[in-house]
Amino acid sequence: MPRLLILLLLIFAARATHAQSNTVFLSQGKIEFEKTINMYARLSADDDGEWGDLLKKMSSHFKKSYFDLYFSRNKSLYRPGRATDDKDNSMWIQPPAQDNIVFSDLDKDQGTSQKNIFDQVFLVQDSLRQIKWKITTETRTIAGFNCRRANAIVMDSIYVVAFYTDEILTSSGPESFTGLPGMILGISLPHEHISWFATKVEAIAVTDGQLAPP
């Protein structure tokens, strides 16, 4: 009986070692993010009266959009992705940051963002946002990758929950969220009712053109 137990333990250890050796660490590729906005919650926060109720009737409960993030080594480019099939009556209620393009150069600690505000296009160049993350022991799987949770406060009052994976070597993420030891595959701003979560990760060769700053 002891010999059988030892044999089973050796087989289990061999399989575990084999699984670990097969872990793929990506240094370049493409990630699709699904951005979800709870429109009802945002409208309730902005207006609790009849006008707010009318806007809710004209809007979907959840507004979804898609963004692509290309990454290679220590650079990334986040930009609008595929169109959705959303054809409700809330098209004139433009959710925030729907057309943002964000380029991040992690080596130089610099970012370039293109933002549309009131039909005007602004190009902003600045150092990358410095976020004081607190890494926790909570984990979850996102798009097939093992991720760990981290929390932070940005802009003095906005609570952020992030999930990152060290199986993707580029320390970037959607929008201008960076600074964790790996790629951020999930971001939630609970009080803003907005979240970004990766739906798929593609291990593809990324060209310089796909990483060109706006």
PDB file of C-alpha atoms in Angstrom:
ATOM      1  CA  MET A   1       0.000   0.000   0.000  1.00  0.00           C
ATOM      2  CA  PRO A   2       2.765   2.553   0.793  1.00  0.00           C
ATOM      3  CA  ARG A   3       4.423   1.740  -2.557  1.00  0.00           C
ATOM      4  CA  LEU A   4       1.169   2.366  -4.405  1.00  0.00           C
ATOM      5  CA  LEU A   5       0.717   5.684  -2.594  1.00  0.00           C
ATOM      6  CA  ILE A   6       4.270   6.749  -3.473  1.00  0.00           C
ATOM      7  CA  LEU A   7       3.712   5.780  -7.106  1.00  0.00           C
ATOM      8  CA  LEU A   8       0.498   7.817  -7.284  1.00  0.00           C
ATOM      9  CA  LEU A   9       2.248  10.833  -5.744  1.00  0.00           C
ATOM     10  CA  LEU A  10       5.064  10.575  -8.290  1.00  0.00           C
ATOM     11  CA  ILE A  11       2.580  10.425 -11.175  1.00  0.00           C
ATOM     12  CA  PHE A  12       0.700  13.449  -9.817  1.00  0.00           C
ATOM     13  CA  ALA A  13       3.945  15.412  -9.403  1.00  0.00           C
ATOM     14  CA  ALA A  14       5.056  14.531 -12.935  1.00  0.00           C
ATOM     15  CA  ARG A  15       1.754  15.695 -14.395  1.00  0.00           C
ATOM     16  CA  ALA A  16       1.876  18.925 -12.397  1.00  0.00           C
ATOM     17  CA  THR A  17       5.432  19.594 -13.586  1.00  0.00           C
ATOM     18  CA  HIS A  18       4.422  18.854 -17.171  1.00  0.00           C
ATOM     19  CA  ALA A  19       1.459  21.243 -16.922  1.00  0.00           C
ATOM     20  CA  GLN A  20       3.687  23.985 -15.543  1.00  0.00           C
ATOM     21  CA  SER A  21       6.252  23.436 -18.301  1.00  0.00           C
ATOM     22  CA  ASN A  22       3.493  23.905 -20.906  1.00  0.00           C
ATOM     23  CA  THR A  23       2.521  27.351 -19.607  1.00  0.00           C
ATOM     24  CA  VAL A  24       2.842  29.880 -22.432  1.00  0.00           C
ATOM     25  CA  PHE A  25       4.144  33.351 -21.640  1.00  0.00           C
ATOM     26  CA  LEU A  26       3.087  35.811 -24.331  1.00  0.00           C
ATOM     27  CA  SER A  27       5.184  38.829 -25.272  1.00  0.00           C
ATOM     28  CA  GLN A  28       2.983  40.004 -28.160  1.00  0.00           C
ATOM     29  CA  GLY A  29      -0.543  39.539 -29.409  1.00  0.00           C
ATOM     30  CA  LYS A  30      -4.046  40.969 -29.520  1.00  0.00           C
ATOM     31  CA  ILE A  31      -6.703  41.100 -26.802  1.00  0.00           C
ATOM     32  CA  GLU A  32     -10.390  41.833 -27.317  1.00  0.00           C
ATOM     33  CA  PHE A  33     -12.067  43.639 -24.412  1.00  0.00           C
ATOM     34  CA  GLU A  34     -15.808  43.851 -23.855  1.00  0.00           C
ATOM     35  CA  LYS A  35     -16.707  47.130 -22.192  1.00  0.00           C
ATOM     36  CA  THR A  36     -19.999  47.057 -20.271  1.00  0.00           C
ATOM     37  CA  ILE A  37     -21.837  50.089 -18.896  1.00  0.00           C
ATOM     38  CA  ASN A  38     -24.846  49.758 -16.618  1.00  0.00           C
ATOM     39  CA  MET A  39     -26.886  52.556 -18.220  1.00  0.00           C
ATOM     40  CA  TYR A  40     -29.796  52.278 -15.780  1.00  0.00           C
ATOM     41  CA  ALA A  41     -27.493  52.731 -12.801  1.00  0.00           C
ATOM     42  CA  ARG A  42     -25.739  55.699 -14.398  1.00  0.00           C
ATOM     43  CA  LEU A  43     -29.016  57.362 -15.362  1.00  0.00           C
ATOM     44  CA  SER A  44     -30.395  56.819 -11.853  1.00  0.00           C
ATOM     45  CA  ALA A  45     -27.311  58.470 -10.393  1.00  0.00           C
ATOM     46  CA  ASP A  46     -27.673  61.453 -12.744  1.00  0.00           C
ATOM     47  CA  ASP A  47     -31.452  61.926 -12.652  1.00  0.00           C
ATOM     48  CA  ASP A  48     -34.042  60.161 -10.490  1.00  0.00           C
ATOM     49  CA  GLY A  49     -37.039  62.047 -11.919  1.00  0.00           C
ATOM     50  CA  GLU A  50     -39.338  61.545 -14.890  1.00  0.00           C
ATOM     51  CA  TRP A  51     -36.597  62.526 -17.322  1.00  0.00           C
ATOM     52  CA  GLY A  52     -34.408  59.730 -15.985  1.00  0.00           C
ATOM     53  CA  ASP A  53     -37.272  57.240 -16.321  1.00  0.00           C
ATOM     54  CA  LEU A  54     -37.836  58.340 -19.920  1.00  0.00           C
ATOM     55  CA  LEU A  55     -34.171  57.858 -20.772  1.00  0.00           C
ATOM     56  CA  LYS A  56     -34.256  54.366 -19.274  1.00  0.00           C
ATOM     57  CA  LYS A  57     -37.164  53.416 -21.535  1.00  0.00           C
ATOM     58  CA  MET A  58     -35.140  54.568 -24.549  1.00  0.00           C
ATOM     59  CA  SER A  59     -31.963  52.775 -23.495  1.00  0.00           C
ATOM     60  CA  SER A  60     -30.718  49.233 -23.079  1.00  0.00           C
ATOM     61  CA  HIS A  61     -30.006  48.234 -19.505  1.00  0.00           C
ATOM     62  CA  PHE A  62     -26.416  47.339 -20.367  1.00  0.00           C
ATOM     63  CA  LYS A  63     -24.452  49.044 -23.116  1.00  0.00           C
ATOM     64  CA  LYS A  64     -21.712  46.879 -24.582  1.00  0.00           C
ATOM     65  CA  SER A  65     -18.869  47.819 -26.891  1.00  0.00           C
ATOM     66  CA  TYR A  66     -15.628  46.185 -27.958  1.00  0.00           C
ATOM     67  CA  PHE A  67     -12.027  47.337 -27.991  1.00  0.00           C
ATOM     68  CA  ASP A  68      -8.800  45.758 -29.201  1.00  0.00           C
ATOM     69  CA  LEU A  69      -5.491  45.992 -27.412  1.00  0.00           C
ATOM     70  CA  TYR A  70      -2.357  45.204 -29.421  1.00  0.00           C
ATOM     71  CA  PHE A  71       0.793  44.613 -27.418  1.00  0.00           C
ATOM     72  CA  SER A  72       4.412  43.798 -28.154  1.00  0.00           C
ATOM     73  CA  ARG A  73       7.112  43.747 -25.504  1.00  0.00           C
ATOM     74  CA  ASN A  74       6.723  47.055 -23.653  1.00  0.00           C
ATOM     75  CA  LYS A  75       4.317  48.868 -25.966  1.00  0.00           C
ATOM     76  CA  SER A  76       0.547  48.647 -26.363  1.00  0.00           C
ATOM     77  CA  LEU A  77      -2.227  50.302 -28.346  1.00  0.00           C
ATOM     78  CA  TYR A  78      -5.860  50.270 -27.197  1.00  0.00           C
ATOM     79  CA  ARG A  79      -8.471  51.247 -29.775  1.00  0.00           C
ATOM     80  CA  PRO A  80     -12.151  50.673 -30.763  1.00  0.00           C
ATOM     81  CA  GLY A  81     -12.805  47.181 -32.054  1.00  0.00           C
ATOM     82  CA  ARG A  82     -15.683  45.410 -33.769  1.00  0.00           C
ATOM     83  CA  ALA A  83     -19.146  46.934 -33.949  1.00  0.00           C
ATOM     84  CA  THR A  84     -22.015  45.576 -31.883  1.00  0.00           C
ATOM     85  CA  ASP A  85     -25.524  44.557 -32.943  1.00  0.00           C
ATOM     86  CA  ASP A  86     -27.055  47.063 -30.519  1.00  0.00           C
ATOM     87  CA  LYS A  87     -29.839  48.873 -32.407  1.00  0.00           C
ATOM     88  CA  ASP A  88     -31.880  50.294 -29.553  1.00  0.00           C
ATOM     89  CA  ASN A  89     -33.154  53.862 -29.280  1.00  0.00           C
ATOM     90  CA  SER A  90     -30.285  55.039 -27.064  1.00  0.00           C
ATOM     91  CA  MET A  91     -27.800  55.656 -29.831  1.00  0.00           C
ATOM     92  CA  TRP A  92     -28.001  59.382 -29.154  1.00  0.00           C
ATOM     93  CA  ILE A  93     -26.990  58.770 -25.537  1.00  0.00           C
ATOM     94  CA  GLN A  94     -23.273  58.516 -26.143  1.00  0.00           C
ATOM     95  CA  PRO A  95     -21.503  56.520 -23.407  1.00  0.00           C
ATOM     96  CA  PRO A  96     -18.180  57.926 -22.194  1.00  0.00           C
ATOM     97  CA  ALA A  97     -14.856  57.164 -23.909  1.00  0.00           C
ATOM     98  CA  GLN A  98     -16.352  55.203 -26.800  1.00  0.00           C
ATOM     99  CA  ASP A  99     -13.743  56.348 -29.335  1.00  0.00           C
ATOM    100  CA  ASN A 100     -10.638  56.563 -27.167  1.00  0.00           C
ATOM    101  CA  ILE A 101      -7.297  55.453 -28.578  1.00  0.00           C
ATOM    102  CA  VAL A 102      -4.521  55.017 -26.019  1.00  0.00           C
ATOM    103  CA  PHE A 103      -0.865  54.284 -26.799  1.00  0.00           C
ATOM    104  CA  SER A 104       1.451  53.297 -23.943  1.00  0.00           C
ATOM    105  CA  ASP A 105       5.245  53.127 -24.061  1.00  0.00           C
ATOM    106  CA  LEU A 106       6.212  51.371 -20.834  1.00  0.00           C
ATOM    107  CA  ASP A 107       9.962  51.768 -21.348  1.00  0.00           C
ATOM    108  CA  LYS A 108       9.698  55.539 -21.674  1.00  0.00           C
ATOM    109  CA  ASP A 109       6.844  55.811 -19.132  1.00  0.00           C
ATOM    110  CA  GLN A 110       4.867  57.874 -21.643  1.00  0.00           C
ATOM    111  CA  GLY A 111       1.397  57.688 -23.145  1.00  0.00           C
ATOM    112  CA  THR A 112      -0.485  59.297 -26.015  1.00  0.00           C
ATOM    113  CA  SER A 113      -4.281  59.438 -25.983  1.00  0.00           C
ATOM    114  CA  GLN A 114      -6.768  60.503 -28.648  1.00  0.00           C
ATOM    115  CA  LYS A 115     -10.152  61.501 -27.217  1.00  0.00           C
ATOM    116  CA  ASN A 116     -13.320  62.897 -28.763  1.00  0.00           C
ATOM    117  CA  ILE A 117     -15.023  65.499 -26.585  1.00  0.00           C
ATOM    118  CA  PHE A 118     -18.090  67.365 -27.870  1.00  0.00           C
ATOM    119  CA  ASP A 119     -17.239  66.555 -31.504  1.00  0.00           C
ATOM    120  CA  GLN A 120     -13.671  67.776 -31.102  1.00  0.00           C
ATOM    121  CA  VAL A 121     -10.608  65.540 -31.218  1.00  0.00           C
ATOM    122  CA  PHE A 122      -7.928  66.069 -28.578  1.00  0.00           C
ATOM    123  CA  LEU A 123      -4.469  64.514 -28.556  1.00  0.00           C
ATOM    124  CA  VAL A 124      -2.945  64.268 -25.085  1.00  0.00           C
ATOM    125  CA  GLN A 125       0.663  63.290 -24.380  1.00  0.00           C
ATOM    126  CA  ASP A 126       1.708  62.683 -20.790  1.00  0.00           C
ATOM    127  CA  SER A 127       3.554  60.326 -18.479  1.00  0.00           C
ATOM    128  CA  LEU A 128       1.767  57.094 -17.645  1.00  0.00           C
ATOM    129  CA  ARG A 129      -0.666  57.223 -14.745  1.00  0.00           C
ATOM    130  CA  GLN A 130       0.995  56.141 -11.499  1.00  0.00           C
ATOM    131  CA  ILE A 131      -1.388  53.815  -9.671  1.00  0.00           C
ATOM    132  CA  LYS A 132      -0.693  52.420  -6.207  1.00  0.00           C
ATOM    133  CA  TRP A 133      -2.048  48.909  -6.557  1.00  0.00           C
ATOM    134  CA  LYS A 134      -2.679  46.576  -3.637  1.00  0.00           C
ATOM    135  CA  ILE A 135      -2.386  42.974  -4.798  1.00  0.00           C
ATOM    136  CA  THR A 136      -4.655  40.449  -3.075  1.00  0.00           C
ATOM    137  CA  THR A 137      -4.813  36.643  -2.920  1.00  0.00           C
ATOM    138  CA  GLU A 138      -8.120  36.420  -4.843  1.00  0.00           C
ATOM    139  CA  THR A 139      -7.872  34.756  -8.247  1.00  0.00           C
ATOM    140  CA  ARG A 140     -10.115  34.064 -11.215  1.00  0.00           C
ATOM    141  CA  THR A 141      -9.813  32.837 -14.798  1.00  0.00           C
ATOM    142  CA  ILE A 142     -10.341  35.343 -17.627  1.00  0.00           C
ATOM    143  CA  ALA A 143     -10.120  34.365 -21.321  1.00  0.00           C
ATOM    144  CA  GLY A 144      -8.306  31.192 -20.287  1.00  0.00           C
ATOM    145  CA  PHE A 145      -5.639  32.931 -18.204  1.00  0.00           C
ATOM    146  CA  ASN A 146      -5.086  32.696 -14.470  1.00  0.00           C
ATOM    147  CA  CYS A 147      -5.483  36.174 -13.000  1.00  0.00           C
ATOM    148  CA  ARG A 148      -4.919  37.768  -9.613  1.00  0.00           C
ATOM    149  CA  ARG A 149      -6.923  40.627  -8.152  1.00  0.00           C
ATOM    150  CA  ALA A 150      -5.524  44.055  -7.301  1.00  0.00           C
ATOM    151  CA  ASN A 151      -7.319  47.114  -5.900  1.00  0.00           C
ATOM    152  CA  ALA A 152      -6.580  50.819  -6.145  1.00  0.00           C
ATOM    153  CA  ILE A 153      -7.969  54.324  -5.812  1.00  0.00           C
ATOM    154  CA  VAL A 154      -7.515  56.671  -8.797  1.00  0.00           C
ATOM    155  CA  MET A 155      -8.303  60.365  -9.118  1.00  0.00           C
ATOM    156  CA  ASP A 156      -8.531  60.516  -5.296  1.00  0.00           C
ATOM    157  CA  SER A 157     -11.943  58.846  -5.070  1.00  0.00           C
ATOM    158  CA  ILE A 158     -12.599  56.262  -7.811  1.00  0.00           C
ATOM    159  CA  TYR A 159     -12.322  52.667  -6.563  1.00  0.00           C
ATOM    160  CA  VAL A 160     -10.808  50.250  -9.100  1.00  0.00           C
ATOM    161  CA  VAL A 161     -10.747  46.456  -9.121  1.00  0.00           C
ATOM    162  CA  ALA A 162      -8.321  44.846 -11.570  1.00  0.00           C
ATOM    163  CA  PHE A 163      -7.422  41.286 -12.519  1.00  0.00           C
ATOM    164  CA  TYR A 164      -4.023  40.738 -14.132  1.00  0.00           C
ATOM    165  CA  THR A 165      -2.056  37.767 -15.430  1.00  0.00           C
ATOM    166  CA  ASP A 166       1.705  37.315 -15.368  1.00  0.00           C
ATOM    167  CA  GLU A 167       1.366  34.870 -18.268  1.00  0.00           C
ATOM    168  CA  ILE A 168       1.325  37.930 -20.562  1.00  0.00           C
ATOM    169  CA  LEU A 169       4.586  39.788 -20.086  1.00  0.00           C
ATOM    170  CA  THR A 170       3.493  43.285 -21.152  1.00  0.00           C
ATOM    171  CA  SER A 171       2.438  45.276 -18.065  1.00  0.00           C
ATOM    172  CA  SER A 172      -0.416  47.122 -19.745  1.00  0.00           C
ATOM    173  CA  GLY A 173      -4.204  47.072 -19.845  1.00  0.00           C
ATOM    174  CA  PRO A 174      -7.348  48.723 -21.263  1.00  0.00           C
ATOM    175  CA  GLU A 175      -7.551  52.518 -21.442  1.00  0.00           C
ATOM    176  CA  SER A 176      -4.659  53.925 -19.370  1.00  0.00           C
ATOM    177  CA  PHE A 177      -4.588  51.279 -16.638  1.00  0.00           C
ATOM    178  CA  THR A 178      -1.041  49.930 -16.210  1.00  0.00           C
ATOM    179  CA  GLY A 179       1.480  49.264 -13.478  1.00  0.00           C
ATOM    180  CA  LEU A 180       0.818  45.652 -12.477  1.00  0.00           C
ATOM    181  CA  PRO A 181       3.308  42.779 -12.993  1.00  0.00           C
ATOM    182  CA  GLY A 182       1.530  41.506 -16.091  1.00  0.00           C
ATOM    183  CA  MET A 183      -1.370  42.251 -18.421  1.00  0.00           C
ATOM    184  CA  ILE A 184      -4.648  43.501 -16.972  1.00  0.00           C
ATOM    185  CA  LEU A 185      -7.456  41.365 -18.409  1.00  0.00           C
ATOM    186  CA  GLY A 186     -10.262  42.718 -16.242  1.00  0.00           C
ATOM    187  CA  ILE A 187     -11.090  46.156 -14.821  1.00  0.00           C
ATOM    188  CA  SER A 188     -14.166  47.221 -12.868  1.00  0.00           C
ATOM    189  CA  LEU A 189     -15.138  50.673 -11.602  1.00  0.00           C
ATOM    190  CA  PRO A 190     -18.075  49.683  -9.339  1.00  0.00           C
ATOM    191  CA  HIS A 191     -19.221  53.180  -8.422  1.00  0.00           C
ATOM    192  CA  GLU A 192     -18.984  54.304 -12.065  1.00  0.00           C
ATOM    193  CA  HIS A 193     -20.867  51.171 -13.242  1.00  0.00           C
ATOM    194  CA  ILE A 194     -18.272  50.420 -15.943  1.00  0.00           C
ATOM    195  CA  SER A 195     -16.166  47.327 -16.561  1.00  0.00           C
ATOM    196  CA  TRP A 196     -13.742  45.957 -19.149  1.00  0.00           C
ATOM    197  CA  PHE A 197     -13.111  42.222 -19.428  1.00  0.00           C
ATOM    198  CA  ALA A 198     -11.099  40.314 -22.013  1.00  0.00           C
ATOM    199  CA  THR A 199     -13.155  37.969 -24.175  1.00  0.00           C
ATOM    200  CA  LYS A 200     -10.262  36.423 -26.097  1.00  0.00           C
ATOM    201  CA  VAL A 201      -6.498  36.613 -26.414  1.00  0.00           C
ATOM    202  CA  GLU A 202      -4.744  35.901 -29.718  1.00  0.00           C
ATOM    203  CA  ALA A 203      -1.054  35.024 -29.905  1.00  0.00           C
ATOM    204  CA  ILE A 204      -0.260  36.838 -33.158  1.00  0.00           C
ATOM    205  CA  ALA A 205       2.716  38.740 -34.530  1.00  0.00           C
ATOM    206  CA  VAL A 206       2.129  42.466 -34.054  1.00  0.00           C
ATOM    207  CA  THR A 207       3.517  44.934 -36.593  1.00  0.00           C
ATOM    208  CA  ASP A 208       4.868  48.423 -35.943  1.00  0.00           C
ATOM    209  CA  GLY A 209       1.857  49.807 -37.827  1.00  0.00           C
ATOM    210  CA  GLN A 210      -0.543  48.169 -35.378  1.00  0.00           C
ATOM    211  CA  LEU A 211       1.311  49.875 -32.530  1.00  0.00           C
ATOM    212  CA  ALA A 212       1.557  53.334 -34.119  1.00  0.00           C
ATOM    213  CA  PRO A 213       0.593  56.126 -31.670  1.00  0.00           C
ATOM    214  CA  PRO A 214      -2.450  58.231 -32.646  1.00  0.00           C
TER     215      PRO A 214
END
